[in-house]
Coordinates of C-alpha atoms in Angstrom, one line a residue:
Chain A
M573 CA 121.5 67.7 110.0
T574 CA 123.2 67.4 106.4
Q575 CA 122.5 69.3 103.6
A576 CA 120.4 66.6 101.6
E577 CA 118.4 65.8 104.9
Q578 CA 117.4 69.4 105.4
E579 CA 116.3 69.5 101.2
R580 CA 114.8 66.2 102.5
R581 CA 112.6 68.1 104.9
F582 CA 112.2 70.8 102.9
L583 CA 110.8 69.1 99.7
D584 CA 108.4 67.3 102.6
K585 CA 107.0 69.8 103.3
I586 CA 106.2 71.5 100.3
D587 CA 104.5 67.7 99.2
R588 CA 102.4 68.1 102.2
E589 CA 101.6 71.7 101.5
I590 CA 102.9 73.1 104.8
K591 CA 104.1 76.7 104.5
I592 CA 107.9 77.6 104.5
E593 CA 108.8 80.4 106.4
P594 CA 111.4 82.8 106.9
N595 CA 113.3 81.2 109.4
D596 CA 113.2 77.3 107.7
W597 CA 116.0 76.0 105.7
M598 CA 115.7 76.4 102.3
P599 CA 117.7 76.2 99.0
D600 CA 119.5 79.1 97.9
E601 CA 117.6 78.6 93.9
Y602 CA 114.0 78.7 96.0
R603 CA 114.9 81.9 97.8
Q604 CA 116.5 83.8 94.8
T605 CA 113.6 82.4 92.6
L606 CA 111.1 84.1 95.2
I607 CA 113.0 87.5 95.6
R608 CA 112.7 87.7 91.4
Q609 CA 109.3 86.8 91.2
I610 CA 107.9 89.0 94.1
S611 CA 110.2 91.8 93.3
Q612 CA 109.0 91.9 89.9
H613 CA 105.6 92.2 91.4
A614 CA 106.5 94.8 93.8
H615 CA 108.1 96.3 90.9
S616 CA 104.9 96.3 88.8
E617 CA 102.4 98.0 91.4
I618 CA 104.9 100.4 92.1
V619 CA 105.5 101.6 88.4
G620 CA 101.5 100.8 87.5
M621 CA 100.6 103.8 90.1
L622 CA 102.8 106.1 87.0
P623 CA 99.9 105.4 83.8
E624 CA 97.0 105.6 86.8
G625 CA 98.0 108.2 88.2
N626 CA 98.0 110.7 85.0
W627 CA 94.8 110.5 85.1
I628 CA 94.0 111.6 88.8
T629 CA 94.1 115.5 88.2
R630 CA 91.5 114.2 85.2
A631 CA 89.2 111.8 86.4
P632 CA 85.8 113.2 85.1
N633 CA 83.7 113.8 88.4
L634 CA 84.7 113.8 91.9
R635 CA 83.2 110.2 92.5
R636 CA 85.7 108.8 90.1
K637 CA 88.5 111.1 91.8
A638 CA 88.4 109.2 94.8
V639 CA 88.1 106.0 93.6
L640 CA 90.8 106.3 91.4
L641 CA 93.1 108.0 94.2
A642 CA 91.9 105.2 96.6
K643 CA 92.9 102.4 93.8
V644 CA 96.5 104.2 93.4
Q645 CA 96.1 104.2 96.9
D646 CA 96.1 100.2 97.6
E647 CA 98.4 99.4 94.7
A648 CA 101.3 101.6 96.4
G649 CA 100.3 99.6 99.7
H650 CA 100.5 96.4 97.5
G651 CA 104.0 97.4 96.6
L652 CA 104.9 98.4 100.7
Y653 CA 104.0 94.5 101.8
L654 CA 105.6 92.8 98.9
Y655 CA 108.7 94.6 98.7
S656 CA 108.4 93.3 103.4
A657 CA 107.7 90.1 102.0
T658 CA 111.0 89.7 100.4
E659 CA 113.2 91.8 103.2
T660 CA 112.0 88.5 104.9
L661 CA 114.1 86.6 102.7
G662 CA 116.6 89.0 103.1
A663 CA 117.0 91.2 100.5
D664 CA 117.0 95.1 100.6
R665 CA 114.6 97.5 99.3
E666 CA 116.5 100.0 98.1
Q667 CA 118.6 97.5 96.1
L668 CA 115.6 95.6 94.6
M669 CA 114.9 99.6 93.2
D670 CA 118.5 99.8 92.0
D671 CA 117.9 96.4 90.2
M672 CA 114.5 97.4 88.2
H673 CA 116.3 101.1 87.1
S674 CA 119.2 99.3 85.7
G675 CA 117.0 96.9 84.3
K676 CA 118.4 94.2 85.8
A677 CA 115.0 93.4 87.3
K678 CA 111.9 93.4 85.0
Y679 CA 107.8 94.7 86.2
S680 CA 105.0 93.4 83.8
S681 CA 105.1 95.1 80.5
I682 CA 101.8 95.7 80.6
F683 CA 103.0 98.8 82.5
N684 CA 104.7 100.2 79.4
Y685 CA 101.8 100.9 77.0
P686 CA 101.0 104.4 77.8
A687 CA 97.3 105.5 80.2
L688 CA 95.8 107.6 76.8
T689 CA 92.2 108.1 77.3
W690 CA 89.9 108.1 80.9
A691 CA 88.4 104.9 79.1
D692 CA 91.7 103.3 79.3
I693 CA 91.4 103.7 83.1
G694 CA 88.4 101.2 83.3
T695 CA 90.0 99.2 80.9
I696 CA 92.8 98.6 83.3
G697 CA 90.7 98.0 85.9
W698 CA 89.2 95.3 84.3
L699 CA 91.1 93.4 82.1
V700 CA 95.0 94.2 83.7
D701 CA 94.1 93.4 87.4
G702 CA 91.6 90.7 86.2
A703 CA 94.8 89.7 84.2
A704 CA 96.5 89.9 87.8
I705 CA 93.8 88.4 89.9
M706 CA 94.0 85.3 87.4
N707 CA 97.8 85.0 88.1
Q708 CA 97.6 86.0 92.2
V709 CA 94.7 83.9 93.2
A710 CA 96.5 80.6 92.0
L711 CA 99.6 82.9 94.5
C712 CA 97.5 82.4 97.7
R713 CA 98.0 78.9 97.8
T714 CA 102.1 79.4 97.0
S715 CA 104.4 77.8 99.1
Y716 CA 106.5 80.8 100.3
G717 CA 104.1 81.4 103.7
P718 CA 104.6 85.3 103.5
Y719 CA 104.1 85.7 99.9
A720 CA 100.7 83.3 100.2
R721 CA 99.3 85.6 103.0
A722 CA 100.7 89.0 101.0
M723 CA 98.8 87.5 97.6
V724 CA 95.2 87.2 100.0
K725 CA 94.7 90.2 101.0
I726 CA 96.3 91.8 97.4
C727 CA 93.5 89.6 95.5
K728 CA 90.4 90.8 97.4
E729 CA 91.7 94.6 96.9
E730 CA 92.1 93.6 92.9
S731 CA 88.9 92.2 92.6
F732 CA 87.4 95.1 94.2
H733 CA 89.4 97.6 91.5
Q734 CA 88.4 94.8 88.4
R735 CA 84.4 95.6 89.8
Q736 CA 85.2 98.7 89.6
G737 CA 86.9 98.8 86.8
Y738 CA 84.3 96.9 84.8
E739 CA 81.3 99.5 86.5
S740 CA 83.2 102.3 85.0
L741 CA 83.1 100.6 81.6
M742 CA 80.1 99.8 82.0
K743 CA 79.1 103.5 82.6
L744 CA 80.5 104.2 78.9
C745 CA 79.5 101.8 76.8
N746 CA 75.8 102.7 78.4
G747 CA 76.7 106.6 77.5
T748 CA 76.8 108.6 74.3
P749 CA 78.8 107.0 70.3
Q750 CA 81.6 108.7 71.7
Q751 CA 81.9 107.2 74.8
K752 CA 81.8 104.2 73.7
A753 CA 84.2 104.3 71.2
M754 CA 86.3 105.7 73.3
A755 CA 85.8 102.8 75.2
Q756 CA 86.2 100.4 72.4
D757 CA 89.2 102.1 72.0
A758 CA 90.8 101.5 75.5
M759 CA 89.7 97.7 74.2
N760 CA 91.7 97.4 71.1
R761 CA 94.9 98.8 72.7
F762 CA 95.0 96.7 75.9
W763 CA 93.5 93.8 75.2
W764 CA 96.9 92.4 73.8
P765 CA 99.1 93.6 75.9
A766 CA 96.9 92.1 79.0
L767 CA 97.6 88.5 77.2
M768 CA 101.0 89.2 77.3
M769 CA 101.2 89.8 81.2
F770 CA 101.7 85.6 81.6
G771 CA 103.9 86.0 80.2
P772 CA 106.1 83.7 77.3
S773 CA 104.3 81.0 76.4
D774 CA 105.1 77.2 78.4
A775 CA 107.8 76.5 75.2
E776 CA 109.6 79.4 76.2
S777 CA 109.2 80.3 79.7
T778 CA 112.7 79.3 81.4
H779 CA 111.7 79.8 85.0
S780 CA 108.5 77.5 85.5
D781 CA 108.9 73.8 85.9
Q782 CA 111.3 74.1 88.7
S783 CA 108.4 76.8 90.4
I784 CA 105.8 74.3 89.7
K785 CA 107.5 71.5 91.5
W786 CA 108.4 74.0 94.3
K787 CA 104.6 74.8 93.9
I788 CA 105.8 78.7 93.9
K789 CA 103.3 79.0 90.6
R790 CA 100.7 76.3 90.9
F791 CA 100.1 76.8 87.0
T792 CA 101.6 77.2 83.9
N793 CA 101.9 80.8 81.9
D794 CA 99.4 78.8 79.0
E795 CA 97.0 77.1 81.2
L796 CA 96.3 81.4 82.7
R797 CA 96.0 83.1 79.6
Q798 CA 93.5 80.4 78.5
S799 CA 91.5 81.4 81.6
F800 CA 91.0 84.5 81.3
V801 CA 90.2 84.5 77.8
D802 CA 87.3 82.0 78.6
A803 CA 86.8 84.6 81.6
T804 CA 86.8 87.6 79.7
V805 CA 84.5 87.3 76.7
S806 CA 81.7 87.0 78.3
Q807 CA 82.2 89.9 79.7
A808 CA 83.4 91.8 76.9
E809 CA 79.0 90.8 74.9
I810 CA 77.9 92.3 78.2
L811 CA 79.4 95.6 77.8
G812 CA 79.0 95.1 74.1
L813 CA 83.0 95.2 73.0
T814 CA 84.8 93.3 70.2
I815 CA 87.9 91.4 70.8
P816 CA 90.5 92.4 68.3
D817 CA 90.8 89.2 67.5
P818 CA 89.0 87.4 64.0
N819 CA 90.0 84.2 65.4
L820 CA 88.4 83.8 68.5
K821 CA 85.8 81.3 69.5
W822 CA 84.7 78.4 71.1
N823 CA 86.3 75.1 70.8
E824 CA 84.1 72.6 71.7
E825 CA 86.1 69.7 71.5
R826 CA 88.7 71.5 73.8
G827 CA 85.9 72.9 76.4
H828 CA 88.1 76.5 76.0
Y829 CA 87.9 79.3 73.5
D830 CA 90.2 79.4 70.6
F831 CA 92.7 82.7 70.0
S832 CA 95.1 84.1 67.5
E833 CA 99.0 83.9 68.1
I834 CA 100.3 86.6 70.4
N835 CA 102.6 88.6 68.5
W836 CA 105.4 87.4 70.7
E837 CA 108.1 90.2 69.2
E838 CA 105.8 92.6 70.2
F839 CA 106.3 91.0 73.7
W840 CA 110.0 90.6 73.5
Q841 CA 110.3 94.3 72.3
V842 CA 108.9 95.1 75.2
V843 CA 110.6 93.5 77.7
K844 CA 113.9 94.4 76.8
G845 CA 112.8 97.9 76.8
N846 CA 111.5 99.5 73.5
G847 CA 107.8 99.4 74.4
P848 CA 106.2 102.5 74.1
C849 CA 106.6 104.0 77.5
N850 CA 109.5 102.0 79.1
K851 CA 112.1 105.1 78.9
E852 CA 109.7 107.2 80.7
R853 CA 108.2 104.6 83.3
I854 CA 112.2 104.1 84.7
A855 CA 112.8 107.8 83.9
A856 CA 109.8 108.3 86.5
R857 CA 111.0 106.0 88.9
L858 CA 114.5 107.0 88.7
K859 CA 113.7 111.4 89.2
A860 CA 111.0 110.3 92.1
K861 CA 114.7 108.5 93.9
Q862 CA 116.6 111.0 93.2
E863 CA 114.1 113.7 94.1
G864 CA 113.5 111.9 96.8
L865 CA 117.4 111.4 98.4
W866 CA 117.7 114.6 100.8
V867 CA 114.0 113.4 102.0
R868 CA 115.2 110.2 103.1
E869 CA 118.7 111.2 104.4
A870 CA 116.8 113.8 106.8
A871 CA 114.3 111.2 108.1
N872 CA 118.0 109.1 108.6
A873 CA 119.5 112.0 110.5
F874 CA 116.9 112.8 112.6
A875 CA 116.1 109.5 114.2
K876 CA 119.7 109.1 114.5
K877 CA 119.9 112.4 116.2
R878 CA 116.3 111.7 118.4
A879 CA 118.6 108.1 119.6
M880 CA 120.8 109.5 120.7
K881 CA 119.3 112.6 123.5
K882 CA 117.6 109.3 124.2
S883 CA 120.3 107.3 125.1
A884 CA 121.9 111.0 126.8
Chain B
M426 CA 68.9 131.1 96.8
Q427 CA 68.4 130.0 99.7
D428 CA 71.0 131.6 102.2
Q429 CA 73.4 133.3 100.0
A430 CA 76.5 133.7 102.8
L431 CA 75.9 129.9 104.2
F432 CA 76.0 129.2 100.2
E433 CA 79.5 131.7 99.8
Y434 CA 80.7 130.1 103.1
V435 CA 80.5 126.1 102.5
L436 CA 81.7 127.4 99.0
R437 CA 84.8 128.7 100.4
L438 CA 85.3 125.6 102.6
A439 CA 85.1 122.9 99.4
D440 CA 87.2 124.6 97.7
D441 CA 90.3 124.3 100.0
S442 CA 89.5 120.5 99.8
L443 CA 89.2 120.9 95.9
I444 CA 92.3 122.3 95.2
L445 CA 94.4 121.2 97.5
G446 CA 93.7 117.5 97.1
Q447 CA 94.1 118.1 93.3
R448 CA 97.7 119.5 94.2
L449 CA 98.2 116.4 96.0
G450 CA 96.9 114.0 93.7
E451 CA 99.8 114.8 91.1
W452 CA 102.4 114.0 93.8
C453 CA 101.0 109.9 93.3
G454 CA 103.8 107.7 91.8
H455 CA 106.3 110.5 92.5
G456 CA 106.8 110.9 96.5
P457 CA 109.9 110.7 97.9
I458 CA 109.8 106.9 99.7
L459 CA 106.7 104.3 99.0
E460 CA 105.3 105.3 102.5
E461 CA 104.9 108.8 101.8
D462 CA 103.2 108.2 98.5
I463 CA 100.8 106.1 100.6
A464 CA 100.3 109.3 102.9
L465 CA 99.7 112.2 100.2
T466 CA 97.6 109.8 98.3
N467 CA 95.9 109.7 101.4
I468 CA 95.5 113.3 102.3
S469 CA 94.4 113.7 99.0
L470 CA 91.3 111.4 99.8
D471 CA 90.5 112.8 102.4
L472 CA 90.3 116.2 100.8
I473 CA 88.3 115.1 98.0
G474 CA 85.7 113.4 100.3
Q475 CA 85.3 115.9 102.1
A476 CA 85.0 118.0 98.9
I477 CA 82.4 115.9 97.9
S478 CA 80.3 116.6 101.2
L479 CA 81.0 119.9 101.9
Y480 CA 79.4 120.7 97.6
D481 CA 76.8 118.3 98.6
L482 CA 75.5 120.8 101.4
A483 CA 76.0 124.1 99.2
S484 CA 74.3 122.7 96.7
E485 CA 71.2 122.7 98.8
L486 CA 72.2 126.1 100.3
E487 CA 71.9 127.0 96.3
G488 CA 69.1 125.1 96.0
A489 CA 69.9 126.1 92.6
G490 CA 69.9 121.9 92.0
K491 CA 73.3 121.8 90.6
N492 CA 75.1 118.4 92.0
H493 CA 77.9 117.9 93.5
D494 CA 80.2 117.7 90.3
Q495 CA 78.6 120.7 88.7
L496 CA 79.4 123.1 91.6
A497 CA 83.2 121.3 90.8
Y498 CA 84.1 121.3 87.7
L499 CA 81.7 123.5 85.9
R500 CA 82.6 127.1 86.6
F501 CA 84.7 129.7 86.0
E502 CA 88.0 130.8 87.2
N503 CA 86.7 133.9 89.0
E504 CA 83.9 131.6 90.7
Y505 CA 86.4 129.5 92.6
K506 CA 86.8 130.8 96.7
N507 CA 89.8 128.6 97.4
V508 CA 92.7 130.4 99.3
L509 CA 96.0 131.7 97.0
L510 CA 98.2 128.9 99.3
V511 CA 96.5 125.3 98.3
E512 CA 96.3 126.6 94.6
Q513 CA 100.4 127.1 94.9
P514 CA 102.6 124.4 92.9
N515 CA 103.9 120.9 95.1
G516 CA 107.1 122.3 94.5
D517 CA 110.2 120.2 96.2
F518 CA 108.3 117.6 99.2
A519 CA 109.2 120.4 101.6
M520 CA 107.1 122.8 99.9
T521 CA 104.7 120.5 99.6
I522 CA 104.6 119.9 103.6
L523 CA 104.9 123.0 104.8
R524 CA 101.6 124.1 102.3
Q525 CA 100.1 120.9 103.9
F526 CA 101.1 121.9 107.5
F527 CA 99.6 125.5 107.7
F528 CA 96.4 124.4 106.0
D529 CA 96.8 121.0 108.9
A530 CA 96.7 123.7 111.7
F531 CA 94.5 126.3 110.2
R532 CA 91.4 123.6 109.4
L533 CA 91.5 121.7 113.0
P534 CA 90.5 124.5 115.3
L535 CA 88.6 125.5 112.5
Y536 CA 86.9 122.2 112.4
E537 CA 86.5 121.9 116.3
A538 CA 85.0 124.9 116.1
L539 CA 82.3 124.2 113.6
M540 CA 81.7 120.6 114.9
Q541 CA 79.5 123.6 117.2
S542 CA 77.4 125.1 114.4
P543 CA 74.4 124.9 114.9
V544 CA 73.8 124.0 111.3
A545 CA 73.6 120.1 111.4
Q546 CA 74.9 119.1 108.5
L547 CA 77.8 121.4 108.7
A548 CA 79.0 120.5 112.3
A549 CA 78.2 116.7 110.8
I550 CA 80.5 117.3 108.6
A551 CA 82.8 118.9 110.5
A552 CA 82.9 115.7 113.1
K553 CA 83.7 113.4 110.8
S554 CA 86.6 115.4 109.0
V555 CA 88.2 116.5 112.1
K556 CA 89.7 113.1 112.8
E557 CA 90.9 113.0 109.6
T558 CA 92.5 116.7 110.0
R559 CA 93.8 115.4 113.4
Y560 CA 96.0 113.3 111.3
H561 CA 97.2 115.0 108.8
L562 CA 98.2 118.3 111.2
K563 CA 100.8 115.1 113.2
H564 CA 101.7 113.7 110.2
T565 CA 103.1 117.3 108.2
S566 CA 104.0 118.4 111.8
E567 CA 105.8 115.6 112.0
W568 CA 107.3 115.8 109.0
V569 CA 108.2 119.4 109.6
I570 CA 110.4 118.9 112.1
R571 CA 111.7 115.8 111.4
M572 CA 112.8 118.2 108.2
G573 CA 114.1 121.4 110.0
D574 CA 115.8 119.0 113.0
G575 CA 117.6 116.4 109.9
T576 CA 120.5 118.0 107.4
D577 CA 121.5 120.9 106.5
E578 CA 119.9 120.5 102.9
S579 CA 116.6 119.4 104.7
H580 CA 116.3 122.6 107.2
E581 CA 117.5 125.5 104.0
R582 CA 114.9 123.4 102.3
A583 CA 111.8 123.6 104.6
Q584 CA 113.2 127.3 105.6
A585 CA 112.8 128.1 102.0
A586 CA 109.7 126.6 101.9
I587 CA 108.0 128.3 104.7
D588 CA 109.7 131.9 104.0
H589 CA 108.3 131.4 100.5
L590 CA 104.9 130.3 101.7
W591 CA 104.2 132.5 105.0
R592 CA 103.0 135.8 102.6
Y593 CA 100.2 133.1 101.7
T594 CA 99.2 132.2 105.4
S595 CA 97.5 135.6 106.8
E596 CA 94.7 134.9 104.0
L597 CA 93.6 131.4 105.5
F598 CA 92.2 134.1 108.1
F599 CA 90.5 136.4 105.3
E600 CA 87.2 137.9 107.0
D601 CA 84.7 139.9 104.8
N602 CA 81.3 140.4 105.4
I603 CA 79.7 136.8 105.0
D604 CA 81.7 135.7 107.4
E605 CA 80.6 138.8 109.5
Q606 CA 76.9 138.1 108.9
L607 CA 77.2 134.7 109.8
Q608 CA 79.3 135.2 112.8
E609 CA 76.2 137.3 114.4
R610 CA 73.2 134.6 113.5
Q611 CA 76.8 132.7 115.4
L612 CA 76.0 130.0 113.3
V613 CA 80.1 130.5 112.8
P614 CA 83.5 130.7 114.6
S615 CA 85.1 134.0 114.1
L616 CA 88.0 133.4 112.5
K617 CA 90.4 135.9 115.7
G618 CA 90.1 132.8 117.6
I619 CA 91.3 130.3 114.9
Q620 CA 94.4 132.5 113.9
A621 CA 95.5 132.8 117.5
N622 CA 95.6 128.4 117.7
W623 CA 96.9 128.6 114.6
M624 CA 99.9 130.3 115.5
E625 CA 100.0 128.6 119.0
T626 CA 100.7 125.4 116.7
V627 CA 103.0 127.2 114.1
K628 CA 105.6 128.3 116.9
A629 CA 105.7 125.5 118.7
V630 CA 106.3 123.1 115.5
L631 CA 108.4 125.4 114.0
S632 CA 110.4 126.2 117.2
E633 CA 111.1 122.5 117.8
A634 CA 111.9 122.3 113.9
T635 CA 114.8 124.4 115.0
L636 CA 113.0 126.8 112.0
T637 CA 111.9 130.7 112.0
I638 CA 109.2 132.6 111.6
P639 CA 109.4 134.9 108.5
T640 CA 109.7 138.7 109.5
N641 CA 108.3 139.6 106.4
N642 CA 104.6 140.5 107.1
W643 CA 103.6 141.1 103.5
K644 CA 100.6 139.7 102.6
F645 CA 98.7 138.0 99.6
E646 CA 94.7 137.7 99.3
G647 CA 92.2 137.6 96.6
G648 CA 91.6 134.0 96.2
R649 CA 88.4 134.1 98.4
Q650 CA 86.9 136.8 96.3
G651 CA 87.9 134.6 93.3
R652 CA 90.9 136.8 92.0
H653 CA 93.5 133.8 92.0
S654 CA 97.7 133.4 90.9
E655 CA 98.3 132.2 87.8
H656 CA 98.1 128.5 88.6
M657 CA 94.9 128.1 89.1
G658 CA 94.0 128.2 85.5
Y659 CA 96.1 125.5 84.0
I660 CA 94.7 123.4 88.0
L661 CA 90.8 123.8 86.6
A662 CA 92.4 123.2 82.7
D663 CA 93.1 119.4 84.2
L664 CA 90.4 119.2 86.6
Q665 CA 87.9 120.5 84.0
Y666 CA 89.2 118.9 81.3
M667 CA 86.7 115.5 80.2
Q668 CA 83.6 118.1 81.7
R669 CA 84.3 120.8 79.1
A670 CA 86.0 118.2 76.0
Y671 CA 82.6 115.6 76.5
P672 CA 80.1 118.3 77.6
N673 CA 76.9 116.4 79.7
M674 CA 77.4 113.1 80.1
E675 CA 77.8 110.7 83.1
W676 CA 80.8 108.6 83.8

């Protein structure tokens, strides 16, 4: 079969909503786009463990400690099967992680913001997992089979995390004035970074067009961002929290909320590595890699020894 | 107080679980491989779950109307009765795994025996926890063997961890009049039998791992009576931070 025929068959499958599977022919650029996007997602899960993990030892009661442990464990699990999905495309987990450490590969910028108070943990669950779900529900129908199937499982767990986060904030907002103020402070700090999670505006997004055509992405960044704002406003009202945007108001004509322009300078600064915690996050991941090297070597050496014993 | 001796006994079990779970929680996001991040977090979660059930039982036995969080969070340092082993710092991965292995090898036969206790709630907690602990012991035993029989470096690190932690292992079998009282009432097992079982597991695993048992028999004890190492204050500073900084609030 000629390359042109293969490409025609590939596009035909995309058109007919037939999933592309690991052994199917696919354009090299499709493969690279998927590896980039899935690994970026995997890195986000792994780096995302750090701001939340930092509160495990200080969780205010045993139930919250257990819930947080379970959540962070879920995130490690998401990372694991997303890396596995990249391996079905011929990528190597270690190499992908090295690309993140060197700054070549990105992860979600939201995790470059610090988790300063206990309210941040609830807010991360509500807004950050909420924004992630907006992106990920759309990805359950993405054209690459292993990615789509991973997203189905991930979405179920993420929506559980979002509800837990919201419930935790509910406690604070119905608690003492001190607790309520803690929640509002977290809202003030996380609202804009959460909106930035949807990426650059459609006009600025370099990868969007082709990804939409290949049905890797099903909605544009701006469409998803708008859906998130529309869904979140009433949730904030129920909590009694103020969204830190004086221009936020319902637009009858559009049938959507209007909101202020994102501070794109801050967005690009954080993407480029100048966010409040970029250096700390990468340093923590590098440290884990370096300090774990002897453990991985030991496991490999042991496996080899046992294999030799078996064959002897 | 409805049953002081049994309360103290259950509190010791609960504090062991809590403090070790707290220590393991520090690993989250920093494990040597992703699979171990998941495993260590999972063991931590199991231990916190066990602590919740045990504190619930303890609070019932105490009859002072305290809930599990008040018991877990609002005591002073010398009121915690965990063994010194579980409060020792994580160190490297070898230290964490060996600490956990020594503990699991003790907890498994203890829970197995407690399943027979006439104290129905304690037997039920033991029955649930025994399944978790069996997994923990399997996991840590496999790593001890892997490290011992892996590379020169992993062997050295594992042996160093054993040599360091050995002094804390005898306290696992510490008995005082609380244990004696409860054993006389036939509510809990003698720790002598548990110790024999523990030693058998340790010998078998270390031998397969080509690691050796230290000859140093110097014993560190005191945790069961509330005399802790210097590490304990820092653990509690983290653990109790929110409850102490924001007293009497619901979370």
